[in-house]
Amino acid sequence: MSHIPHTPVPEDLSRPVPMTLPRLAEKRQLGEPIVMITAYDYPSAQVAEEAGVDIVLVGDSGAMTVLGYPSTVPVSTDEMLMLAAAVRRGLKTPLLVGDLPFGSYEASDEQAIRTAQRFVKEAGCDAVKLERGGTSVQRAKAIAESGIPVMGHVGLTPQTATALGGHRAQGRTAERALQVARDAVALQEAGCFSIVFEAIPAAVAQELMERLDVPVIGIGAGPATDGQVLVFHDLLGIYDGHVARFVKRYAETKAQMVAGVAEYTEDVRRRAFPTPEHTYTIDEDELARFRAALT
Ligand code: KIV
């Protein structure tokens, strides 16, 4: 057998390293904050990529922010898969998590596994997320055992907001906080690699952090969680529906978009656009030949 010399390939340190589950767990251990954001299409994925976030969630919040539904409930698996596949095409580095929509996983373990597999096979997701404790714990276990990483979601779970009394903070009495605690621990025991805490008191989240080992990502759960998540359209001021208390706006993008489109509208109407710089030319001789050929 001929000897093949081993030439070490120099590591390209400028290239971002793709996020993995062990790296997320390590971030928790090291106390390094984990950054998660939602995305729903190719350009928002590219923004998340370039900004260097750790996790991108194709949230079912896209039902409202990009599809215009009044809540997250009506969105279908096929609609979510189309959004997730577009995000996949714009993303290289962050972990991509697909949100299982309402009605796509609750009925049976088989249904949950089948839907989760579609997110992985058809949209290229690395993991899926589902909402609630209760029967969702068994569904999370089944999906995790089938080999697909699952993220849990407790506290305010918008898919079942009606049963929770509306889109309001959860865990604000000892009993309700205990329920959130039970759900979170059960999801961890079921094999979830991470859990989202949504809209619970900061003090409750802080108590729970000591009782959980997996990375916890908060949205409206205060500063004690391992990471934070915000909805892309809330953060950038693109969506002007109801803005929850926990949203911090980092830009007013919709106002800028409206101003841009209004200026374009005005320019077209007063014939100020297009100008020569946005126009193609043709050689005079070619134009003359063209005119002659037309007659
Ligand atoms: O759908 C979504 O955007 C979410 C986040 C708020 C966690 O579930």
PDB file of C-alpha atoms and ligand atoms in Angstrom, residues 38 40 57 59-61 99 129 153 196 198 219 229 231, ligand 1:
ATOM      1  CA  THR A  38     -37.475  34.311  13.512  1.00  0.00           C
ATOM      2  CA  TYR A  40     -39.786  33.564   7.044  1.00  0.00           C
ATOM      3  CA  LEU A  57     -36.821  29.870  13.932  1.00  0.00           C
ATOM      4  CA  GLY A  59     -42.013  30.567  13.587  1.00  0.00           C
ATOM      5  CA  ASP A  60     -45.699  30.040  13.011  1.00  0.00           C
ATOM      6  CA  SER A  61     -45.837  33.746  13.874  1.00  0.00           C
ATOM      7  CA  ASP A  99     -42.269  25.462  14.017  1.00  0.00           C
ATOM      8  CA  LYS A 129     -40.406  23.172  17.741  1.00  0.00           C
ATOM      9  CA  HIS A 153     -42.239  25.990  24.200  1.00  0.00           C
ATOM     10  CA  VAL A 196     -38.649  28.517  24.841  1.00  0.00           C
ATOM     11  CA  GLU A 198     -42.763  32.905  26.504  1.00  0.00           C
ATOM     12  CA  ILE A 219     -39.249  35.937  24.951  1.00  0.00           C
ATOM     13  CA  VAL A 229     -35.716  35.365  20.803  1.00  0.00           C
ATOM     14  CA  VAL A 231     -39.940  38.039  16.016  1.00  0.00           C
TER      15      VAL A 231
HETATM   16  O1  KIV B   1     -43.762  31.550  16.226  1.00  0.00           O
HETATM   17  C1  KIV B   1     -42.885  32.193  16.831  1.00  0.00           C
HETATM   18  O2  KIV B   1     -42.395  33.220  16.369  1.00  0.00           O
HETATM   19  C2  KIV B   1     -42.469  31.680  18.138  1.00  0.00           C
HETATM   20  C3  KIV B   1     -41.510  32.512  18.919  1.00  0.00           C
HETATM   21  C4  KIV B   1     -42.209  33.650  19.530  1.00  0.00           C
HETATM   22  C5  KIV B   1     -40.774  31.711  19.918  1.00  0.00           C
HETATM   23  O3  KIV B   1     -42.905  30.648  18.548  1.00  0.00           O
END
